[in-house]
């Protein structure tokens, strides 16, 4: 009897070790980085700047920010140098948004153009690992070739900053499950046509990561039935903000907003973006990239509005500043 037990136990251990080894050795689906050289033309650098600075707000995660001021502006000299996500975000591990300046040792200065493109759109690190999908690569997947090339051209113009961060460490079993998130690029992605407003709006919403913040999770994944319904909470020590419902529900979302009101809401923050934003207490804390998105051209905001209005309305009343009623 004893012997049978021992054998059974041994078998379980071998199976468990085998399973663990298998989980470790499993590679995310990926393709080799494209062998390309991106011409850093002036128009590309300008377009890349628009994507980095305004629409996609790469600074939001990759730069040091001053949350004592409204909107958390970037601290001078610390642009793109990388940050660690605070524990309060409740992430499964210690997640680093890496240094993406052209520093050769601690940034991405020695990466090839193809490697950077692959990281942004396909979520594969230089060493072939799956990036933690808080980096919005599932949304950036639909970014056109020309736009992602423009981002690379712009990134290469940033001042290099030497700042070494610890490597991302993800808890078990999440590191295993995220290996299934990356998908290699299927085909070249064409530039969207701004004249097709709903499609252009969808393109901008993906590149802007709006759904990432405005959709709450169910079972650790964005809840498809609650897309744009808000209610995702973001916390920092002593601070909390909850994303708003931007689905077209008339009572709890933006269903009654006119395009003009939508544009005006963003325009409210233009002066802060231009002149620096004021000091705020916890009642004014927000992660909504108002400082960045207020600079979107009216055509782009209009296309975003058109797309959002065409989505299914979801009833979900949200208090965006819990404890500070009436605060907008
Ligand atoms: C919501 C936060 C967030 C936003 C927004 C974001 N990133 Fe990231 N990014 C991350 C995190 C976190 C990682 C690393 C994940 C990991 O280590 O598993 C990452 C990884 C990367 C990498 C790979 C770097 C390396 O050393 O592995 C590149 C390149 C990158 N991001 C570029 C960008 C660009 C360009 C933008 C804007 C278009 C952007 N990111 C927007 C969070 C973000
Ligand atoms: C990093 C997270 C984040 C991203 C990305 C983000 N939002 Fe938000 N958004 C928030 C939060 C949090 C709030 C609520 C607090 C506030 O209004 O400042 C909010 C509020 C809003 C509001 C105000 C709604 C109201 O009822 O007052 C609008 C409109 C909005 N977001 C639209 C967008 C659009 C469009 C995008 C994409 C282009 C976007 N957001 C991207 C986090 C985000």
mmCIF file of C-alpha atoms and ligand atoms in Angstrom:
data_model
loop_
_atom_site.group_PDB
_atom_site.id
_atom_site.type_symbol
_atom_site.label_atom_id
_atom_site.label_comp_id
_atom_site.label_asym_id
_atom_site.label_seq_id
_atom_site.Cartn_x
_atom_site.Cartn_y
_atom_site.Cartn_z
ATOM 1 C CA UNK A 1 0.000 0.000 0.000
ATOM 2 C CA UNK A 2 2.698 2.363 1.136
ATOM 3 C CA UNK A 3 4.600 1.645 -2.067
ATOM 4 C CA UNK A 4 1.562 2.358 -4.249
ATOM 5 C CA UNK A 5 1.080 5.668 -2.486
ATOM 6 C CA UNK A 6 4.717 6.546 -2.979
ATOM 7 C CA UNK A 7 4.526 5.755 -6.675
ATOM 8 C CA UNK A 8 1.311 7.729 -7.055
ATOM 9 C CA UNK A 9 2.821 10.690 -5.234
ATOM 10 C CA UNK A 10 5.947 10.443 -7.320
ATOM 11 C CA UNK A 11 3.884 10.384 -10.504
ATOM 12 C CA UNK A 12 1.981 13.491 -9.423
ATOM 13 C CA UNK A 13 5.227 15.319 -8.687
ATOM 14 C CA UNK A 14 6.699 14.372 -12.052
ATOM 15 C CA UNK A 15 3.518 15.480 -13.818
ATOM 16 C CA UNK A 16 3.451 18.767 -11.892
ATOM 17 C CA UNK A 17 7.110 19.445 -12.644
ATOM 18 C CA UNK A 18 6.498 18.543 -16.287
ATOM 19 C CA UNK A 19 3.498 20.870 -16.400
ATOM 20 C CA UNK A 20 5.510 23.673 -14.883
ATOM 21 C CA UNK A 21 8.379 23.098 -17.296
ATOM 22 C CA UNK A 22 5.898 23.078 -20.159
ATOM 23 C CA UNK A 23 4.338 26.342 -18.948
ATOM 24 C CA UNK A 24 7.790 27.891 -18.794
ATOM 25 C CA UNK A 25 8.885 26.692 -22.193
ATOM 26 C CA UNK A 26 5.675 27.717 -23.967
ATOM 27 C CA UNK A 27 6.433 30.653 -26.229
ATOM 28 C CA UNK A 28 3.956 33.373 -27.176
ATOM 29 C CA UNK A 29 2.875 33.339 -30.818
ATOM 30 C CA UNK A 30 5.281 35.666 -32.556
ATOM 31 C CA UNK A 31 6.988 36.389 -35.821
ATOM 32 C CA UNK A 32 10.563 37.638 -36.270
ATOM 33 C CA UNK A 33 10.813 41.439 -36.246
ATOM 34 C CA UNK A 34 10.444 42.977 -39.703
ATOM 35 C CA UNK A 35 13.758 43.775 -41.371
ATOM 36 C CA UNK A 36 13.020 47.434 -42.073
ATOM 37 C CA UNK A 37 14.749 50.789 -41.923
ATOM 38 C CA UNK A 38 12.350 53.595 -41.146
ATOM 39 C CA UNK A 39 13.184 56.842 -42.919
ATOM 40 C CA UNK A 40 12.822 59.580 -40.271
ATOM 41 C CA UNK A 41 11.178 62.139 -42.576
ATOM 42 C CA UNK A 42 9.919 65.403 -41.096
ATOM 43 C CA UNK A 43 6.298 64.442 -41.687
ATOM 44 C CA UNK A 44 6.790 61.114 -39.917
ATOM 45 C CA UNK A 45 8.389 62.744 -36.887
ATOM 46 C CA UNK A 46 5.486 65.214 -36.716
ATOM 47 C CA UNK A 47 2.867 62.479 -37.010
ATOM 48 C CA UNK A 48 4.722 60.376 -34.433
ATOM 49 C CA UNK A 49 4.771 63.314 -32.063
ATOM 50 C CA UNK A 50 0.996 63.705 -32.440
ATOM 51 C CA UNK A 51 0.462 60.016 -31.662
ATOM 52 C CA UNK A 52 2.942 59.891 -28.782
ATOM 53 C CA UNK A 53 2.027 63.216 -27.192
ATOM 54 C CA UNK A 54 -1.647 63.612 -27.910
ATOM 55 C CA UNK A 55 -3.715 60.668 -29.065
ATOM 56 C CA UNK A 56 -1.987 57.660 -27.508
ATOM 57 C CA UNK A 57 -0.419 59.468 -24.527
ATOM 58 C CA UNK A 58 2.592 57.174 -24.273
ATOM 59 C CA UNK A 59 3.841 59.550 -21.547
ATOM 60 C CA UNK A 60 0.892 58.479 -19.411
ATOM 61 C CA UNK A 61 2.709 55.267 -18.472
ATOM 62 C CA UNK A 62 6.304 55.682 -19.645
ATOM 63 C CA UNK A 63 7.171 59.055 -18.039
ATOM 64 C CA UNK A 64 7.519 60.339 -14.479
ATOM 65 C CA UNK A 65 4.465 62.450 -13.638
ATOM 66 C CA UNK A 66 3.591 65.060 -11.043
ATOM 67 C CA UNK A 67 0.214 64.067 -9.582
ATOM 68 C CA UNK A 68 0.176 67.057 -7.246
ATOM 69 C CA UNK A 69 -0.896 68.962 -10.381
ATOM 70 C CA UNK A 70 -4.087 68.494 -12.363
ATOM 71 C CA UNK A 71 -3.747 65.754 -14.960
ATOM 72 C CA UNK A 72 -0.296 64.627 -13.755
ATOM 73 C CA UNK A 73 1.950 66.502 -16.195
ATOM 74 C CA UNK A 74 5.314 64.965 -17.140
ATOM 75 C CA UNK A 75 8.194 66.017 -14.860
ATOM 76 C CA UNK A 76 10.799 67.895 -16.957
ATOM 77 C CA UNK A 77 13.821 65.765 -17.807
ATOM 78 C CA UNK A 78 12.034 62.479 -17.085
ATOM 79 C CA UNK A 79 10.196 61.982 -20.354
ATOM 80 C CA UNK A 80 9.921 58.362 -21.509
ATOM 81 C CA UNK A 81 12.498 57.264 -18.931
ATOM 82 C CA UNK A 82 10.129 54.561 -17.635
ATOM 83 C CA UNK A 83 8.165 54.036 -14.411
ATOM 84 C CA UNK A 84 7.215 51.223 -12.070
ATOM 85 C CA UNK A 85 3.486 50.695 -11.685
ATOM 86 C CA UNK A 86 2.556 51.307 -8.062
ATOM 87 C CA UNK A 87 1.343 48.348 -5.989
ATOM 88 C CA UNK A 88 -1.904 50.252 -5.341
ATOM 89 C CA UNK A 89 -2.901 49.571 -8.937
ATOM 90 C CA UNK A 90 -3.453 46.009 -7.791
ATOM 91 C CA UNK A 91 -1.496 44.448 -10.675
ATOM 92 C CA UNK A 92 -0.288 40.837 -10.481
ATOM 93 C CA UNK A 93 3.424 41.534 -9.962
ATOM 94 C CA UNK A 94 5.918 44.366 -10.286
ATOM 95 C CA UNK A 95 5.260 45.841 -13.684
ATOM 96 C CA UNK A 96 7.748 48.223 -15.295
ATOM 97 C CA UNK A 97 6.728 50.515 -18.120
ATOM 98 C CA UNK A 98 10.260 50.497 -19.575
ATOM 99 C CA UNK A 99 12.592 53.296 -20.535
ATOM 100 C CA UNK A 100 11.757 53.990 -24.206
ATOM 101 C CA UNK A 101 14.258 56.801 -24.752
ATOM 102 C CA UNK A 102 17.088 56.186 -27.247
ATOM 103 C CA UNK A 103 19.570 55.501 -24.430
ATOM 104 C CA UNK A 104 21.534 52.495 -25.696
ATOM 105 C CA UNK A 105 22.082 50.796 -22.344
ATOM 106 C CA UNK A 106 18.876 51.387 -20.417
ATOM 107 C CA UNK A 107 16.453 52.416 -23.170
ATOM 108 C CA UNK A 108 15.661 51.161 -26.669
ATOM 109 C CA UNK A 109 18.524 52.929 -28.495
ATOM 110 C CA UNK A 110 20.073 49.685 -29.660
ATOM 111 C CA UNK A 111 16.794 48.045 -30.760
ATOM 112 C CA UNK A 112 16.146 47.678 -34.488
ATOM 113 C CA UNK A 113 13.195 49.530 -36.026
ATOM 114 C CA UNK A 114 11.437 46.208 -36.577
ATOM 115 C CA UNK A 115 11.840 45.230 -32.917
ATOM 116 C CA UNK A 116 10.212 48.462 -31.733
ATOM 117 C CA UNK A 117 7.339 48.095 -34.212
ATOM 118 C CA UNK A 118 6.768 44.516 -33.018
ATOM 119 C CA UNK A 119 6.747 45.528 -29.336
ATOM 120 C CA UNK A 120 4.183 48.294 -29.936
ATOM 121 C CA UNK A 121 1.749 46.404 -32.170
ATOM 122 C CA UNK A 122 2.341 42.769 -31.289
ATOM 123 C CA UNK A 123 3.409 42.868 -27.637
ATOM 124 C CA UNK A 124 6.674 40.953 -28.035
ATOM 125 C CA UNK A 125 9.741 42.122 -26.109
ATOM 126 C CA UNK A 126 13.193 42.171 -27.663
ATOM 127 C CA UNK A 127 13.948 38.819 -26.018
ATOM 128 C CA UNK A 128 10.767 37.246 -27.417
ATOM 129 C CA UNK A 129 8.705 37.383 -24.210
ATOM 130 C CA UNK A 130 5.033 38.401 -24.069
ATOM 131 C CA UNK A 131 4.619 41.935 -22.727
ATOM 132 C CA UNK A 132 2.119 42.472 -19.941
ATOM 133 C CA UNK A 133 -0.999 43.728 -21.766
ATOM 134 C CA UNK A 134 -1.440 46.849 -19.658
ATOM 135 C CA UNK A 135 0.798 48.054 -22.490
ATOM 136 C CA UNK A 136 -2.130 48.578 -24.901
ATOM 137 C CA UNK A 137 -0.728 46.470 -27.735
ATOM 138 C CA UNK A 138 -4.022 44.622 -28.291
ATOM 139 C CA UNK A 139 -5.509 48.051 -29.168
ATOM 140 C CA UNK A 140 -2.389 49.291 -31.003
ATOM 141 C CA UNK A 141 -2.579 46.213 -33.211
ATOM 142 C CA UNK A 142 -4.852 48.135 -35.554
ATOM 143 C CA UNK A 143 -2.362 50.999 -35.875
ATOM 144 C CA UNK A 144 -1.399 51.530 -39.519
ATOM 145 C CA UNK A 145 2.110 50.721 -40.730
ATOM 146 C CA UNK A 146 2.692 54.372 -41.473
ATOM 147 C CA UNK A 147 1.575 55.439 -37.976
ATOM 148 C CA UNK A 148 3.700 52.900 -36.137
ATOM 149 C CA UNK A 149 6.692 53.850 -38.313
ATOM 150 C CA UNK A 150 6.025 57.471 -37.404
ATOM 151 C CA UNK A 151 6.054 56.572 -33.711
ATOM 152 C CA UNK A 152 9.446 54.895 -34.112
ATOM 153 C CA UNK A 153 10.790 57.919 -36.007
ATOM 154 C CA UNK A 154 9.600 60.196 -33.186
ATOM 155 C CA UNK A 155 10.884 57.964 -30.355
ATOM 156 C CA UNK A 156 14.354 58.171 -31.918
ATOM 157 C CA UNK A 157 14.290 61.986 -31.552
ATOM 158 C CA UNK A 158 13.691 61.950 -27.772
ATOM 159 C CA UNK A 159 16.613 62.944 -25.541
ATOM 160 C CA UNK A 160 18.216 59.758 -24.204
ATOM 161 C CA UNK A 161 17.848 59.342 -20.429
ATOM 162 C CA UNK A 162 19.912 56.856 -18.454
ATOM 163 C CA UNK A 163 17.460 55.164 -16.103
ATOM 164 C CA UNK A 164 17.613 51.473 -15.369
ATOM 165 C CA UNK A 165 14.429 49.855 -14.100
ATOM 166 C CA UNK A 166 13.964 46.395 -12.682
ATOM 167 C CA UNK A 167 12.562 43.943 -15.243
ATOM 168 C CA UNK A 168 8.849 43.270 -15.089
ATOM 169 C CA UNK A 169 8.075 40.339 -12.773
ATOM 170 C CA UNK A 170 4.624 38.837 -13.146
ATOM 171 C CA UNK A 171 3.070 36.497 -10.572
ATOM 172 C CA UNK A 172 2.126 32.866 -11.231
ATOM 173 C CA UNK A 173 -0.115 31.891 -13.005
ATOM 174 C CA UNK A 174 -0.649 35.225 -14.765
ATOM 175 C CA UNK A 175 2.743 35.082 -16.528
ATOM 176 C CA UNK A 176 1.563 31.881 -18.146
ATOM 177 C CA UNK A 177 -1.818 33.174 -19.276
ATOM 178 C CA UNK A 178 -0.489 36.375 -20.807
ATOM 179 C CA UNK A 179 1.618 34.284 -23.204
ATOM 180 C CA UNK A 180 -1.566 33.772 -25.174
ATOM 181 C CA UNK A 181 -2.224 37.508 -25.632
ATOM 182 C CA UNK A 182 0.312 38.470 -28.350
ATOM 183 C CA UNK A 183 -0.579 37.772 -31.944
ATOM 184 C CA UNK A 184 1.801 38.297 -34.857
ATOM 185 C CA UNK A 185 0.799 40.969 -37.367
ATOM 186 C CA UNK A 186 -1.316 39.435 -40.100
ATOM 187 C CA UNK A 187 -0.995 41.852 -42.983
ATOM 188 C CA UNK A 188 0.071 45.410 -43.695
ATOM 189 C CA UNK A 189 -2.345 47.834 -42.010
ATOM 190 C CA UNK A 190 -3.423 50.704 -44.288
ATOM 191 C CA UNK A 191 -3.907 54.309 -43.146
ATOM 192 C CA UNK A 192 -7.576 55.033 -42.320
ATOM 193 C CA UNK A 193 -9.521 57.519 -44.432
ATOM 194 C CA UNK A 194 -10.564 60.566 -42.332
ATOM 195 C CA UNK A 195 -13.524 61.083 -44.678
ATOM 196 C CA UNK A 196 -15.062 57.858 -43.380
ATOM 197 C CA UNK A 197 -15.966 59.312 -39.992
ATOM 198 C CA UNK A 198 -17.185 56.237 -38.081
ATOM 199 C CA UNK A 199 -14.228 54.133 -39.238
ATOM 200 C CA UNK A 200 -11.751 56.915 -38.619
ATOM 201 C CA UNK A 201 -13.330 57.426 -35.188
ATOM 202 C CA UNK A 202 -12.905 53.755 -34.374
ATOM 203 C CA UNK A 203 -9.271 53.946 -35.437
ATOM 204 C CA UNK A 204 -8.662 56.915 -33.135
ATOM 205 C CA UNK A 205 -10.478 55.277 -30.211
ATOM 206 C CA UNK A 206 -8.251 52.191 -30.533
ATOM 207 C CA UNK A 207 -5.039 54.221 -30.777
ATOM 208 C CA UNK A 208 -6.265 56.388 -27.886
ATOM 209 C CA UNK A 209 -6.816 53.377 -25.640
ATOM 210 C CA UNK A 210 -10.218 54.805 -24.602
ATOM 211 C CA UNK A 211 -11.782 51.367 -24.065
ATOM 212 C CA UNK A 212 -8.846 50.229 -21.907
ATOM 213 C CA UNK A 213 -9.690 52.783 -19.218
ATOM 214 C CA UNK A 214 -13.417 53.113 -19.812
ATOM 215 C CA UNK A 215 -14.306 49.391 -19.653
ATOM 216 C CA UNK A 216 -14.416 47.547 -16.313
ATOM 217 C CA UNK A 217 -13.060 44.036 -15.905
ATOM 218 C CA UNK A 218 -15.020 40.835 -15.375
ATOM 219 C CA UNK A 219 -12.922 37.791 -14.404
ATOM 220 C CA UNK A 220 -9.696 39.657 -15.049
ATOM 221 C CA UNK A 221 -10.595 40.657 -18.610
ATOM 222 C CA UNK A 222 -12.383 43.709 -20.026
ATOM 223 C CA UNK A 223 -16.111 42.932 -19.876
ATOM 224 C CA UNK A 224 -17.372 43.053 -23.500
ATOM 225 C CA UNK A 225 -20.931 43.818 -22.315
ATOM 226 C CA UNK A 226 -19.649 46.894 -20.467
ATOM 227 C CA UNK A 227 -17.538 48.395 -23.252
ATOM 228 C CA UNK A 228 -17.205 52.170 -22.636
ATOM 229 C CA UNK A 229 -19.566 51.941 -19.618
ATOM 230 C CA UNK A 230 -16.921 53.241 -17.186
ATOM 231 C CA UNK A 231 -16.514 52.166 -13.578
ATOM 232 C CA UNK A 232 -12.871 51.123 -13.675
ATOM 233 C CA UNK A 233 -11.250 52.455 -10.501
ATOM 234 C CA UNK A 234 -7.684 53.793 -10.416
ATOM 235 C CA UNK A 235 -5.976 54.306 -7.081
ATOM 236 C CA UNK A 236 -2.739 55.849 -5.887
ATOM 237 C CA UNK A 237 -1.890 56.351 -2.210
ATOM 238 C CA UNK A 238 -4.738 58.506 -0.832
ATOM 239 C CA UNK A 239 -6.181 59.079 -4.291
ATOM 240 C CA UNK A 240 -8.936 57.488 -6.318
ATOM 241 C CA UNK A 241 -10.673 58.203 -9.613
ATOM 242 C CA UNK A 242 -13.189 56.083 -11.498
ATOM 243 C CA UNK A 243 -13.605 56.197 -15.273
ATOM 244 C CA UNK A 244 -16.802 57.781 -16.590
ATOM 245 C CA UNK A 245 -19.510 56.111 -18.668
ATOM 246 C CA UNK A 246 -18.839 57.271 -22.248
ATOM 247 C CA UNK A 247 -21.332 54.898 -23.876
ATOM 248 C CA UNK A 248 -24.356 56.643 -25.430
ATOM 249 C CA UNK A 249 -26.752 55.808 -22.585
ATOM 250 C CA UNK A 250 -28.925 58.948 -22.190
ATOM 251 C CA UNK A 251 -29.044 58.882 -18.365
ATOM 252 C CA UNK A 252 -25.681 57.551 -17.249
ATOM 253 C CA UNK A 253 -23.486 58.047 -20.332
ATOM 254 C CA UNK A 254 -22.992 60.677 -23.038
ATOM 255 C CA UNK A 255 -26.251 59.906 -24.880
ATOM 256 C CA UNK A 256 -27.591 63.441 -24.450
ATOM 257 C CA UNK A 257 -24.333 65.207 -25.270
ATOM 258 C CA UNK A 258 -24.099 67.101 -28.542
ATOM 259 C CA UNK A 259 -20.892 67.055 -30.537
ATOM 260 C CA UNK A 260 -20.385 70.661 -29.526
ATOM 261 C CA UNK A 261 -20.618 69.834 -25.822
ATOM 262 C CA UNK A 262 -18.168 66.978 -26.313
ATOM 263 C CA UNK A 263 -15.676 69.301 -28.003
ATOM 264 C CA UNK A 264 -16.174 71.963 -25.325
ATOM 265 C CA UNK A 265 -15.508 69.468 -22.541
ATOM 266 C CA UNK A 266 -12.073 68.753 -24.004
ATOM 267 C CA UNK A 267 -11.418 72.421 -24.799
ATOM 268 C CA UNK A 268 -11.815 73.278 -21.082
ATOM 269 C CA UNK A 269 -8.340 71.868 -20.474
ATOM 270 C CA UNK A 270 -6.491 73.596 -23.325
ATOM 271 C CA UNK A 271 -5.122 76.388 -21.146
ATOM 272 C CA UNK A 272 -3.801 73.894 -18.606
ATOM 273 C CA UNK A 273 -2.047 72.054 -21.395
ATOM 274 C CA UNK A 274 -0.527 75.260 -22.738
ATOM 275 C CA UNK A 275 0.393 77.050 -19.499
ATOM 276 C CA UNK A 276 0.886 74.258 -17.005
ATOM 277 C CA UNK A 277 -1.839 72.874 -14.782
ATOM 278 C CA UNK A 278 -2.599 74.043 -11.228
ATOM 279 C CA UNK A 279 -1.945 72.210 -7.967
ATOM 280 C CA UNK A 280 -4.927 70.072 -6.974
ATOM 281 C CA UNK A 281 -6.009 68.077 -3.954
ATOM 282 C CA UNK A 282 -7.477 64.567 -4.030
ATOM 283 C CA UNK A 283 -10.825 65.939 -5.256
ATOM 284 C CA UNK A 284 -9.210 66.894 -8.556
ATOM 285 C CA UNK A 285 -7.146 63.756 -9.104
ATOM 286 C CA UNK A 286 -7.695 62.200 -12.530
ATOM 287 C CA UNK A 287 -5.963 59.854 -14.918
ATOM 288 C CA UNK A 288 -8.124 60.926 -17.853
ATOM 289 C CA UNK A 289 -5.467 62.359 -20.222
ATOM 290 C CA UNK A 290 -7.194 65.768 -20.450
ATOM 291 C CA UNK A 291 -3.890 67.637 -20.855
ATOM 292 C CA UNK A 292 -3.094 65.499 -23.882
ATOM 293 C CA UNK A 293 -6.490 64.852 -25.459
ATOM 294 C CA UNK A 294 -7.520 68.529 -25.229
ATOM 295 C CA UNK A 295 -5.017 69.091 -28.035
ATOM 296 C CA UNK A 296 -6.779 66.751 -30.456
ATOM 297 C CA UNK A 297 -7.951 68.584 -33.592
ATOM 298 C CA UNK A 298 -11.729 69.175 -33.737
ATOM 299 C CA UNK A 299 -12.064 66.779 -36.722
ATOM 300 C CA UNK A 300 -10.520 63.961 -34.694
ATOM 301 C CA UNK A 301 -12.657 64.632 -31.616
ATOM 302 C CA UNK A 302 -15.721 64.789 -33.857
ATOM 303 C CA UNK A 303 -14.890 61.413 -35.410
ATOM 304 C CA UNK A 304 -14.388 59.912 -31.940
ATOM 305 C CA UNK A 305 -17.765 61.297 -30.877
ATOM 306 C CA UNK A 306 -19.470 59.867 -33.987
ATOM 307 C CA UNK A 307 -18.027 56.439 -33.288
ATOM 308 C CA UNK A 308 -18.895 56.467 -29.560
ATOM 309 C CA UNK A 309 -22.474 57.535 -30.303
ATOM 310 C CA UNK A 310 -22.890 54.520 -32.596
ATOM 311 C CA UNK A 311 -21.918 52.009 -29.867
ATOM 312 C CA UNK A 312 -24.481 50.106 -27.786
ATOM 313 C CA UNK A 313 -25.655 52.209 -24.815
ATOM 314 C CA UNK A 314 -24.916 50.677 -21.401
ATOM 315 C CA UNK A 315 -26.722 51.828 -18.261
ATOM 316 C CA UNK A 316 -24.120 52.211 -15.521
ATOM 317 C CA UNK A 317 -24.177 55.126 -13.103
ATOM 318 C CA UNK A 318 -20.616 56.021 -12.095
ATOM 319 C CA UNK A 319 -19.317 58.315 -9.402
ATOM 320 C CA UNK A 320 -16.025 59.451 -10.915
ATOM 321 C CA UNK A 321 -14.660 61.108 -7.744
ATOM 322 C CA UNK A 322 -15.920 58.957 -4.859
ATOM 323 C CA UNK A 323 -16.159 61.024 -1.683
ATOM 324 C CA UNK A 324 -16.293 64.287 -3.633
ATOM 325 C CA UNK A 325 -19.856 64.495 -4.953
ATOM 326 C CA UNK A 326 -20.457 66.974 -7.736
ATOM 327 C CA UNK A 327 -16.786 67.065 -8.727
ATOM 328 C CA UNK A 328 -16.369 66.796 -12.492
HETATM 329 C C1 LIG B 1 -1.283 52.002 -19.998
HETATM 330 C C2 LIG B 1 0.155 52.082 -19.924
HETATM 331 C C3 LIG B 1 0.969 52.160 -21.195
HETATM 332 C C4 LIG B 1 0.761 52.976 -22.288
HETATM 333 C C5 LIG B 1 -0.354 53.986 -22.530
HETATM 334 C C6 LIG B 1 1.844 52.685 -23.198
HETATM 335 N N1 LIG B 1 2.677 51.739 -22.682
HETATM 336 FE FE1 LIG B 1 4.326 50.927 -23.589
HETATM 337 N N2 LIG B 1 4.524 49.605 -22.092
HETATM 338 C C7 LIG B 1 3.794 49.611 -20.908
HETATM 339 C C8 LIG B 1 4.273 48.528 -20.061
HETATM 340 C C9 LIG B 1 3.762 48.223 -18.658
HETATM 341 C C10 LIG B 1 5.278 47.853 -20.780
HETATM 342 C C11 LIG B 1 6.096 46.655 -20.336
HETATM 343 C C12 LIG B 1 5.294 45.394 -20.133
HETATM 344 C C13 LIG B 1 6.175 44.262 -19.652
HETATM 345 O O1 LIG B 1 7.328 44.499 -19.244
HETATM 346 O O2 LIG B 1 5.715 43.116 -19.676
HETATM 347 C C14 LIG B 1 5.414 48.570 -22.041
HETATM 348 C C15 LIG B 1 6.337 48.219 -23.045
HETATM 349 C C16 LIG B 1 6.626 48.999 -24.142
HETATM 350 C C17 LIG B 1 7.704 48.747 -25.077
HETATM 351 C C18 LIG B 1 8.722 47.611 -24.991
HETATM 352 C C19 LIG B 1 9.912 48.114 -24.226
HETATM 353 C C20 LIG B 1 10.779 47.079 -23.585
HETATM 354 O O3 LIG B 1 11.882 47.445 -23.094
HETATM 355 O O4 LIG B 1 10.378 45.907 -23.499
HETATM 356 C C21 LIG B 1 7.675 49.761 -26.010
HETATM 357 C C22 LIG B 1 8.613 49.965 -27.184
HETATM 358 C C23 LIG B 1 6.558 50.621 -25.669
HETATM 359 N N3 LIG B 1 5.955 50.131 -24.533
HETATM 360 C C24 LIG B 1 6.187 51.746 -26.372
HETATM 361 C C25 LIG B 1 5.006 52.460 -26.132
HETATM 362 C C26 LIG B 1 4.508 53.501 -27.003
HETATM 363 C C27 LIG B 1 5.217 54.019 -28.245
HETATM 364 C C28 LIG B 1 3.315 53.926 -26.468
HETATM 365 C C29 LIG B 1 2.343 54.934 -27.035
HETATM 366 C C30 LIG B 1 1.915 54.698 -28.408
HETATM 367 C C31 LIG B 1 3.095 53.156 -25.257
HETATM 368 N N4 LIG B 1 4.132 52.281 -25.090
HETATM 369 C C32 LIG B 1 1.996 53.303 -24.431
HETATM 370 C C33 LIG B 1 2.764 50.470 -20.587
HETATM 371 C C34 LIG B 1 2.177 51.391 -21.448
HETATM 372 C C1 LIG B 2 -5.741 56.381 -18.496
HETATM 373 C C2 LIG B 2 -7.189 56.170 -18.472
HETATM 374 C C3 LIG B 2 -8.071 56.896 -19.470
HETATM 375 C C4 LIG B 2 -7.931 56.944 -20.842
HETATM 376 C C5 LIG B 2 -6.816 56.368 -21.718
HETATM 377 C C6 LIG B 2 -9.094 57.650 -21.328
HETATM 378 N N1 LIG B 2 -9.887 58.036 -20.290
HETATM 379 FE FE1 LIG B 2 -11.561 59.191 -20.418
HETATM 380 N N2 LIG B 2 -11.724 59.267 -18.381
HETATM 381 C C7 LIG B 2 -10.912 58.550 -17.514
HETATM 382 C C8 LIG B 2 -11.339 58.819 -16.155
HETATM 383 C C9 LIG B 2 -10.698 58.241 -14.897
HETATM 384 C C10 LIG B 2 -12.437 59.712 -16.238
HETATM 385 C C11 LIG B 2 -13.262 60.296 -15.076
HETATM 386 C C12 LIG B 2 -12.567 61.434 -14.389
HETATM 387 C C13 LIG B 2 -12.515 62.695 -15.201
HETATM 388 O O1 LIG B 2 -13.525 63.086 -15.809
HETATM 389 O O2 LIG B 2 -11.442 63.313 -15.223
HETATM 390 C C14 LIG B 2 -12.630 59.987 -17.653
HETATM 391 C C15 LIG B 2 -13.577 60.863 -18.184
HETATM 392 C C16 LIG B 2 -13.866 61.021 -19.523
HETATM 393 C C17 LIG B 2 -14.902 61.871 -20.052
HETATM 394 C C18 LIG B 2 -15.839 62.770 -19.256
HETATM 395 C C19 LIG B 2 -17.196 62.133 -19.132
HETATM 396 C C20 LIG B 2 -18.107 62.902 -18.242
HETATM 397 O O3 LIG B 2 -19.232 62.418 -18.034
HETATM 398 O O4 LIG B 2 -17.736 63.957 -17.726
HETATM 399 C C21 LIG B 2 -14.894 61.731 -21.424
HETATM 400 C C22 LIG B 2 -15.810 62.404 -22.424
HETATM 401 C C23 LIG B 2 -13.839 60.782 -21.740
HETATM 402 N N3 LIG B 2 -13.226 60.388 -20.566
HETATM 403 C C24 LIG B 2 -13.532 60.365 -23.018
HETATM 404 C C25 LIG B 2 -12.382 59.609 -23.344
HETATM 405 C C26 LIG B 2 -11.973 59.304 -24.692
HETATM 406 C C27 LIG B 2 -12.733 59.681 -25.942
HETATM 407 C C28 LIG B 2 -10.782 58.615 -24.596
HETATM 408 C C29 LIG B 2 -9.896 58.094 -25.721
HETATM 409 C C30 LIG B 2 -9.497 59.044 -26.745
HETATM 410 C C31 LIG B 2 -10.470 58.490 -23.181
HETATM 411 N N4 LIG B 2 -11.464 59.088 -22.463
HETATM 412 C C32 LIG B 2 -9.340 57.867 -22.680
HETATM 413 C C33 LIG B 2 -9.842 57.744 -17.847
HETATM 414 C C34 LIG B 2 -9.315 57.593 -19.135
#
